[in-house]
Every structure is written in C-alpha cells, then in structure tokens.
Amino acid sequence: MAAHGPVPLIDLSGFDTDPTRRGEIVDGVRTACEEIGFFLVAGHGVDEQLIDSLYSDAKAFFDLPLEEKMAVRRPHAGVSRGYFTVGQQSIAAAMGTGTTTDLLEALTFGPMGPFAEPTGSADDHIHFAPNRWPQTPATLQRRVEEYYAAMRGLAATIMRVFALALDLDEQHFADKTDRSPSNLRFNHYPEQERDPEPGQLRAAEHTDYGTLTILKVEDAPGGLEVRDRAGVWHAVGSVPGAFVVNIGDAMARWTNGRWVSTVHRVVNPSRDETIGSRRLSVPFFHSANHDTVIEAIPTCVAAGATPEFAPIAAGEYWRMKNDASMAPAGRAS
C-alpha cells in the first residue's frame, strides 16, 4: 500500500472476493485509524464520469448570481440543507476556538429517496428536513441523487471494514447506520480577491462529527491539511481517482479514543496563487442513525476502566456541534 505523506493509500478492490486482500485492507485501515485518522481509498468503484458531471454542475451553481443561489438558502441555522454564503460559518467554533468566519460558501443535501423516511422522532424536522433543489443547472438533482446513493454504498463498505478492524462481526454497525441522516455538501472556496483577516482560513481547524467522511478534492491551490499526533501539519493533496476518508468524532467515541478523530483544516492559497485558486470539494458526512447511542465498544475499554466519553445520541451530538459552528453567523432569515 502506497503512502501519501503520513496518509496511506488503500486499494479496496478485492475486499469481497479475495481473502488475502481483505486481510490486508483491514490491517491497513486499522493502522491508519489508530495513527492518523485519515486514509485515501482507490478501487472504490464510483463512476468517474458521475464525479466529473457532479463537479461541472456544482460549479455552474456557484457561478450563478447571489440572488439565484439565495433562492435555496438554508431555512435556519439548525438545519443543514440548502445554500449559505461566505462568512456564515465558523467551523472552529464547534471546538471552542473560532475567532473568524470561514472563507467558503456551501450547498448541502441530506437524505433523499428511500433514505429520507421520517422516523417519528421529535428531531425529524432537523435530520430529515426537505432538501432545497436549485432549478439551475437542471441536471444537478439527478446527479446529486446518484452520487448520494454511491456514497452510501461506499460508506457501508468502509463501515464493514471498520467492524472487522475492531474484531467485531462484519455487520456490527449495519443496524446502527441503516437510517443514517448523512449529509452531502459542496464546499466552494472562491478566489480570494482581498487578503484574509489575521488567522482566517478557507476552513479553520476542526474535527468532523459523525462516523466517517468521504471527501473528493481537486488539485487546486490552498487545500486540505491534517495534524498528526505530534502536532505537525501535513498537506494531503489530490490523488487522481481516489477519495480522502477520515473518521469523525462518533468513531473516536465508539472506540474509546483508540481511533483518532484528527484535526484538519483547509488553508489559503499563497498570495501569488490567488488567480485561478478557486477550489471545490465534495464531502459526504456519514453518520449513525440520529437516535443511536454512541458509547464505547466494550472491547475498547480495559477491564475495570471507565470509558473516556459519556454515552450520547448521535443526533444530539451532531446538533450540539452544528449549532456551535453556525452561531457566529447568526440566524439565516
């Protein structure tokens, strides 16, 4: 398995057909989750033409006049659906460290099709809120639906790998993620026409909240960096045909801190790279069912020890973090 800096590249092909490859994949993922919390995946089977078409449509949306984008604006700060403008989020605030807003605009979609069935919970209006579909480009909804389904499938495979890496039954997480209110988001980082404020980044340092994130990035100035356990920042870069995968806080809590939810950020382009520095990334934030209680897996807790984290419902944890990240921007009207 090749390495990209400290972040390993893992080929998933053969996981379901070759016992030797399966063992290698599980071992590689286990090591990555324990050491850095990030890895890249190739051999994932997601159609490259779908990815290219999705990128084309997303960029066309962000090229629209602001008033057209605002037609699908986020209904209020507690719901992660629709569009929000540059300066409406400070993601580091969820860690209690945010002092400036992030230099990105975004468009977010939640569960759709057969994955969007309400559960009867009092929180359905947040986790299963209706998606807000732009009218332009006309093909965006179809491509988002196809890509969302592909990401759910890939996430389910990775969760099976996670279970085996933790010496659990391969389907251990299946009934804990089968109603997952996962979000697909387009993060658009425009060219920076003026200097950022001191300390202001495209996306300030943060961890993700759920089980795992599957991220598609493009090769453009000013990109993703991850912080290792020694506190050193490393650029991840773009690997053709690969996704970046990182575990979120839910997996760190499930594993009692054995696996690390790594702090990461998106840095600014250098001042001599600002022309042509537009960047689009597409994260799929996979989560547990919002009513699943995240508590330490018994095999991850030493005999007689107290778990590092208190149990908490996945949805409650997400709402707490999301609300904190949106607070500096105020409430959308």
Short mmCIF file of C-alpha atoms in Angstrom, two decimals:
data_model
loop_
_atom_site.label_atom_id
_atom_site.label_comp_id
_atom_site.label_asym_id
_atom_site.label_seq_id
_atom_site.Cartn_x
_atom_site.Cartn_y
_atom_site.Cartn_z
CA MET A 1 0.00 0.00 0.00
CA ALA A 2 1.46 3.29 -1.11
CA ALA A 3 1.64 6.27 1.19
CA HIS A 4 0.83 9.93 0.55
CA GLY A 5 2.80 11.60 3.30
CA PRO A 6 1.57 10.13 6.58
CA VAL A 7 -1.83 9.38 4.98
CA PRO A 8 -1.82 5.88 3.41
CA LEU A 9 -3.46 4.99 0.10
CA ILE A 10 -5.55 1.83 0.42
CA ASP A 11 -6.96 -0.06 -2.56
CA LEU A 12 -10.36 -1.54 -1.67
CA SER A 13 -10.55 -3.79 -4.73
CA GLY A 14 -10.79 -7.45 -3.78
CA PHE A 15 -12.31 -6.84 -0.35
CA ASP A 16 -15.33 -9.01 -1.12
CA THR A 17 -13.60 -11.55 -3.37
CA ASP A 18 -10.04 -12.16 -2.16
CA PRO A 19 -9.45 -13.27 1.47
CA THR A 20 -5.81 -12.22 1.34
CA ARG A 21 -6.66 -8.75 0.07
CA ARG A 22 -9.43 -8.50 2.67
CA GLY A 23 -6.92 -9.05 5.47
CA GLU A 24 -4.50 -6.52 4.00
CA ILE A 25 -7.24 -3.91 3.67
CA VAL A 26 -8.48 -4.42 7.22
CA ASP A 27 -4.94 -4.22 8.63
CA GLY A 28 -4.18 -1.08 6.64
CA VAL A 29 -7.36 0.68 7.72
CA ARG A 30 -6.84 -0.28 11.37
CA THR A 31 -3.32 1.17 11.37
CA ALA A 32 -4.44 4.37 9.64
CA CYS A 33 -7.32 4.91 12.07
CA GLU A 34 -5.07 4.40 15.08
CA GLU A 35 -2.18 6.54 13.85
CA ILE A 36 -3.57 9.43 11.78
CA GLY A 37 -7.36 9.00 11.40
CA PHE A 38 -7.09 9.60 7.64
CA PHE A 39 -6.53 7.41 4.60
CA LEU A 40 -7.14 7.55 0.86
CA VAL A 41 -9.14 4.90 -0.96
CA ALA A 42 -8.76 3.68 -4.52
CA GLY A 43 -10.59 0.74 -6.09
CA HIS A 44 -13.87 2.13 -4.75
CA GLY A 45 -15.96 1.54 -7.87
CA VAL A 46 -17.55 5.01 -8.04
CA ASP A 47 -18.05 6.13 -11.64
CA GLU A 48 -15.52 8.82 -12.57
CA GLN A 49 -17.92 10.26 -15.18
CA LEU A 50 -20.51 10.79 -12.45
CA ILE A 51 -17.93 12.62 -10.35
CA ASP A 52 -16.90 14.84 -13.28
CA SER A 53 -20.53 15.66 -14.11
CA LEU A 54 -21.27 16.43 -10.48
CA TYR A 55 -18.33 18.83 -10.31
CA SER A 56 -19.43 20.56 -13.50
CA ASP A 57 -22.98 21.10 -12.24
CA ALA A 58 -21.84 22.25 -8.80
CA LYS A 59 -19.50 24.85 -10.27
CA ALA A 60 -22.30 26.05 -12.54
CA PHE A 61 -24.48 26.56 -9.46
CA PHE A 62 -21.84 28.58 -7.62
CA ASP A 63 -21.37 30.72 -10.75
CA LEU A 64 -25.00 31.89 -10.50
CA PRO A 65 -25.81 35.40 -9.24
CA LEU A 66 -26.16 35.55 -5.47
CA GLU A 67 -29.90 36.20 -5.59
CA GLU A 68 -30.45 32.94 -7.51
CA LYS A 69 -28.36 30.97 -5.03
CA MET A 70 -30.23 32.56 -2.14
CA ALA A 71 -33.49 31.12 -3.53
CA VAL A 72 -32.41 27.81 -1.94
CA ARG A 73 -30.80 29.32 1.16
CA ARG A 74 -30.64 27.37 4.39
CA PRO A 75 -34.00 27.82 6.16
CA HIS A 76 -32.42 28.33 9.58
CA ALA A 77 -29.15 27.67 11.35
CA GLY A 78 -30.22 24.36 12.89
CA VAL A 79 -30.89 22.70 9.52
CA SER A 80 -28.04 21.65 7.27
CA ARG A 81 -29.90 21.95 3.96
CA GLY A 82 -29.54 24.41 1.13
CA TYR A 83 -27.12 27.26 0.43
CA PHE A 84 -25.19 29.50 2.76
CA THR A 85 -22.92 32.36 1.85
CA VAL A 86 -19.29 33.11 2.55
CA GLY A 87 -18.95 34.21 6.18
CA GLN A 88 -21.95 32.30 7.57
CA GLN A 89 -19.92 29.61 9.34
CA SER A 90 -17.05 29.38 11.77
CA ILE A 91 -16.41 25.68 11.99
CA ALA A 92 -13.65 26.06 14.57
CA ALA A 93 -16.26 27.49 16.95
CA ALA A 94 -17.53 23.92 17.38
CA MET A 95 -14.19 23.25 19.11
CA GLY A 96 -14.38 26.50 21.07
CA THR A 97 -11.51 28.05 19.11
CA GLY A 98 -13.18 30.02 16.31
CA THR A 99 -12.44 33.74 16.12
CA THR A 100 -13.18 34.41 12.43
CA THR A 101 -15.60 33.06 9.84
CA ASP A 102 -14.57 30.62 7.12
CA LEU A 103 -13.89 31.66 3.53
CA LEU A 104 -16.29 29.30 1.81
CA GLU A 105 -19.84 29.09 0.56
CA ALA A 106 -21.69 25.79 0.55
CA LEU A 107 -24.66 23.83 -0.72
CA THR A 108 -25.83 20.90 1.40
CA PHE A 109 -28.21 18.00 0.85
CA GLY A 110 -29.47 15.39 3.28
CA PRO A 111 -31.21 12.01 2.95
CA MET A 112 -33.23 11.50 -0.21
CA GLY A 113 -35.28 8.80 -1.88
CA PRO A 114 -35.73 5.68 0.24
CA PHE A 115 -33.23 7.02 2.81
CA ALA A 116 -35.38 10.05 3.71
CA GLU A 117 -38.22 8.36 5.58
CA PRO A 118 -39.13 10.16 8.82
CA THR A 119 -38.83 8.08 11.96
CA GLY A 120 -41.50 9.71 14.12
CA SER A 121 -38.84 11.32 16.29
CA ALA A 122 -39.17 14.87 17.57
CA ASP A 123 -35.90 15.60 15.74
CA ASP A 124 -37.11 14.57 12.28
CA HIS A 125 -37.60 18.22 11.27
CA ILE A 126 -33.83 18.69 11.57
CA HIS A 127 -32.32 15.40 10.46
CA PHE A 128 -34.86 14.66 7.71
CA ALA A 129 -35.65 18.21 6.63
CA PRO A 130 -36.64 18.57 2.96
CA ASN A 131 -33.85 19.20 0.50
CA ARG A 132 -33.77 22.51 -1.34
CA TRP A 133 -33.16 21.85 -5.02
CA PRO A 134 -31.83 24.59 -7.30
CA GLN A 135 -33.61 24.98 -10.64
CA THR A 136 -30.26 25.62 -12.34
CA PRO A 137 -28.49 23.58 -13.51
CA ALA A 138 -31.39 21.30 -14.39
CA THR A 139 -29.33 18.10 -14.10
CA LEU A 140 -27.95 18.81 -10.61
CA GLN A 141 -30.69 16.99 -8.66
CA ARG A 142 -30.35 13.76 -10.64
CA ARG A 143 -26.58 13.73 -10.29
CA VAL A 144 -26.72 14.51 -6.58
CA GLU A 145 -29.18 11.65 -6.05
CA GLU A 146 -26.93 9.23 -7.94
CA TYR A 147 -23.82 10.37 -6.12
CA TYR A 148 -25.52 10.27 -2.70
CA ALA A 149 -26.52 6.64 -3.33
CA ALA A 150 -22.95 5.80 -4.40
CA MET A 151 -21.54 7.39 -1.25
CA ARG A 152 -23.98 5.48 0.97
CA GLY A 153 -22.81 2.27 -0.64
CA LEU A 154 -19.13 3.09 -0.25
CA ALA A 155 -19.66 4.20 3.36
CA ALA A 156 -21.42 0.91 4.13
CA THR A 157 -18.41 -1.00 2.78
CA ILE A 158 -15.99 1.06 4.85
CA MET A 159 -18.12 0.52 7.96
CA ARG A 160 -17.82 -3.24 7.36
CA VAL A 161 -14.05 -2.81 7.17
CA PHE A 162 -14.17 -0.81 10.41
CA ALA A 163 -16.08 -3.58 12.17
CA LEU A 164 -13.53 -6.20 11.14
CA ALA A 165 -10.67 -3.90 12.13
CA LEU A 166 -12.20 -3.72 15.61
CA ASP A 167 -12.58 -7.53 15.81
CA LEU A 168 -16.36 -7.25 15.59
CA ASP A 169 -18.88 -9.02 13.40
CA GLU A 170 -18.71 -7.56 9.90
CA GLN A 171 -22.32 -6.31 10.15
CA HIS A 172 -21.92 -4.83 13.64
CA PHE A 173 -22.67 -1.27 12.53
CA ALA A 174 -25.37 -2.12 9.96
CA ASP A 175 -28.41 -1.63 12.20
CA LYS A 176 -26.82 1.47 13.74
CA THR A 177 -26.46 3.27 10.41
CA ASP A 178 -29.37 1.99 8.29
CA ARG A 179 -31.39 5.20 8.85
CA SER A 180 -28.41 7.50 8.71
CA PRO A 181 -29.22 11.20 8.11
CA SER A 182 -25.92 11.65 6.28
CA ASN A 183 -25.20 14.94 4.52
CA LEU A 184 -23.63 15.58 1.11
CA ARG A 185 -22.10 19.00 0.82
CA PHE A 186 -20.40 21.11 -1.83
CA ASN A 187 -17.74 23.38 -0.32
CA HIS A 188 -16.81 26.16 -2.72
CA TYR A 189 -13.73 28.21 -1.92
CA PRO A 190 -13.75 31.26 -4.21
CA GLU A 191 -10.66 33.07 -5.39
CA GLN A 192 -9.54 35.40 -2.62
CA GLU A 193 -9.76 38.89 -4.06
CA ARG A 194 -8.51 40.50 -0.85
CA ASP A 195 -6.29 39.43 1.98
CA PRO A 196 -7.96 37.28 4.65
CA GLU A 197 -8.26 38.61 8.17
CA PRO A 198 -5.46 37.54 10.55
CA GLY A 199 -5.93 33.84 11.26
CA GLN A 200 -8.77 33.46 8.78
CA LEU A 201 -8.70 30.30 6.63
CA ARG A 202 -10.82 28.72 3.98
CA ALA A 203 -11.92 26.31 6.73
CA ALA A 204 -10.40 26.63 10.19
CA GLU A 205 -9.15 23.66 12.17
CA HIS A 206 -11.84 21.24 13.24
CA THR A 207 -12.87 17.62 13.55
CA ASP A 208 -15.86 16.04 11.85
CA TYR A 209 -18.82 14.94 13.93
CA GLY A 210 -20.01 11.62 12.52
CA THR A 211 -18.68 8.15 11.78
CA LEU A 212 -16.63 8.91 8.67
CA THR A 213 -16.26 11.46 5.90
CA ILE A 214 -15.67 10.57 2.24
CA LEU A 215 -14.12 13.58 0.54
CA LYS A 216 -13.49 14.31 -3.11
CA VAL A 217 -10.97 17.09 -3.68
CA GLU A 218 -9.48 18.67 -6.76
CA ASP A 219 -5.94 19.74 -7.49
CA ALA A 220 -6.04 23.48 -6.78
CA PRO A 221 -4.01 25.87 -4.60
CA GLY A 222 -4.93 26.10 -0.93
CA GLY A 223 -6.01 22.67 0.23
CA LEU A 224 -6.56 20.16 3.00
CA GLU A 225 -4.05 19.72 5.81
CA VAL A 226 -4.17 17.23 8.70
CA ARG A 227 -2.46 17.49 12.08
CA ASP A 228 -0.69 14.37 13.32
CA ARG A 229 -0.42 13.27 16.95
CA ALA A 230 2.84 15.23 17.29
CA GLY A 231 1.08 18.43 16.25
CA VAL A 232 2.69 18.65 12.80
CA TRP A 233 0.53 19.71 9.85
CA HIS A 234 0.67 17.70 6.60
CA ALA A 235 -0.82 18.55 3.20
CA VAL A 236 -2.94 15.70 1.85
CA GLY A 237 -3.08 16.79 -1.78
CA SER A 238 -5.11 15.29 -4.59
CA VAL A 239 -4.63 11.71 -5.80
CA PRO A 240 -6.32 11.02 -9.16
CA GLY A 241 -9.17 8.54 -8.81
CA ALA A 242 -9.01 8.41 -5.00
CA PHE A 243 -11.18 9.69 -2.17
CA VAL A 244 -9.91 11.03 1.13
CA VAL A 245 -11.54 9.26 4.09
CA ASN A 246 -11.33 10.35 7.71
CA ILE A 247 -13.05 9.16 10.85
CA GLY A 248 -15.19 11.54 12.85
CA ASP A 249 -15.94 12.06 16.50
CA ALA A 250 -18.55 9.28 16.61
CA MET A 251 -15.99 6.61 15.68
CA ALA A 252 -13.47 8.06 18.12
CA ARG A 253 -16.10 7.82 20.88
CA TRP A 254 -17.18 4.33 19.82
CA THR A 255 -13.55 3.17 20.03
CA ASN A 256 -12.95 4.98 23.34
CA GLY A 257 -10.26 7.14 21.74
CA ARG A 258 -8.31 4.22 20.27
CA TRP A 259 -9.07 5.66 16.84
CA VAL A 260 -8.38 9.34 16.41
CA SER A 261 -10.75 11.96 15.03
CA THR A 262 -8.00 14.09 13.57
CA VAL A 263 -7.99 17.87 13.49
CA HIS A 264 -7.80 19.20 9.94
CA ARG A 265 -8.18 22.47 8.06
CA VAL A 266 -8.30 23.98 4.57
CA VAL A 267 -5.58 26.58 4.11
CA ASN A 268 -5.50 29.67 1.93
CA PRO A 269 -3.60 29.82 -1.34
CA SER A 270 -0.40 31.83 -1.20
CA ARG A 271 -0.83 35.45 -2.25
CA ASP A 272 0.91 34.76 -5.58
CA GLU A 273 -1.51 31.88 -6.29
CA THR A 274 -4.79 33.72 -5.79
CA ILE A 275 -5.59 33.95 -9.51
CA GLY A 276 -7.06 30.61 -10.52
CA SER A 277 -7.21 29.39 -6.90
CA ARG A 278 -10.93 28.59 -6.91
CA ARG A 279 -11.46 25.21 -5.24
CA LEU A 280 -14.40 22.83 -4.89
CA SER A 281 -14.51 19.89 -2.52
CA VAL A 282 -17.36 17.43 -2.01
CA PRO A 283 -17.56 15.80 1.43
CA PHE A 284 -20.09 13.10 2.28
CA PHE A 285 -20.59 13.22 6.04
CA HIS A 286 -21.73 9.75 7.05
CA SER A 287 -23.35 9.40 10.44
CA ALA A 288 -25.00 6.89 12.68
CA ASN A 289 -28.78 6.86 12.98
CA HIS A 290 -29.65 10.02 14.89
CA ASP A 291 -31.18 8.00 17.74
CA THR A 292 -28.25 5.57 18.00
CA VAL A 293 -26.44 5.97 21.30
CA ILE A 294 -22.70 6.29 20.79
CA GLU A 295 -20.90 4.61 23.66
CA ALA A 296 -17.59 2.81 23.97
CA ILE A 297 -17.40 -0.64 22.40
CA PRO A 298 -16.67 -2.97 25.35
CA THR A 299 -13.59 -4.45 23.67
CA CYS A 300 -12.10 -0.94 23.52
CA VAL A 301 -12.31 -0.44 27.30
CA ALA A 302 -9.73 -2.06 29.56
CA ALA A 303 -11.05 -4.22 32.39
CA GLY A 304 -12.05 -2.05 35.33
CA ALA A 305 -11.55 1.19 33.39
CA THR A 306 -14.11 3.95 32.92
CA PRO A 307 -14.89 4.88 29.30
CA GLU A 308 -13.32 8.14 28.20
CA PHE A 309 -16.58 9.56 26.82
CA ALA A 310 -20.10 9.62 28.22
CA PRO A 311 -22.79 7.99 26.05
CA ILE A 312 -24.67 10.38 23.78
CA ALA A 313 -27.16 10.01 20.92
CA ALA A 314 -25.54 10.62 17.54
CA GLY A 315 -28.13 13.23 16.58
CA GLU A 316 -27.79 15.12 19.83
CA TYR A 317 -24.03 15.31 19.41
CA TRP A 318 -24.36 16.50 15.80
CA ARG A 319 -26.86 19.21 16.75
CA MET A 320 -24.62 20.47 19.53
CA LYS A 321 -21.60 20.78 17.22
CA ASN A 322 -23.52 22.12 14.23
CA ASP A 323 -25.28 24.80 16.27
CA ALA A 324 -21.96 25.95 17.72
CA SER A 325 -20.38 26.26 14.27
CA MET A 326 -23.26 28.35 12.95
CA ALA A 327 -23.62 30.65 15.96
CA PRO A 328 -21.16 33.36 14.79
CA ALA A 329 -23.11 33.78 11.57
CA GLY A 330 -26.41 34.42 13.33
CA ARG A 331 -29.69 33.01 12.11
CA ALA A 332 -30.50 32.87 8.45
CA SER A 333 -33.69 34.67 7.54
#
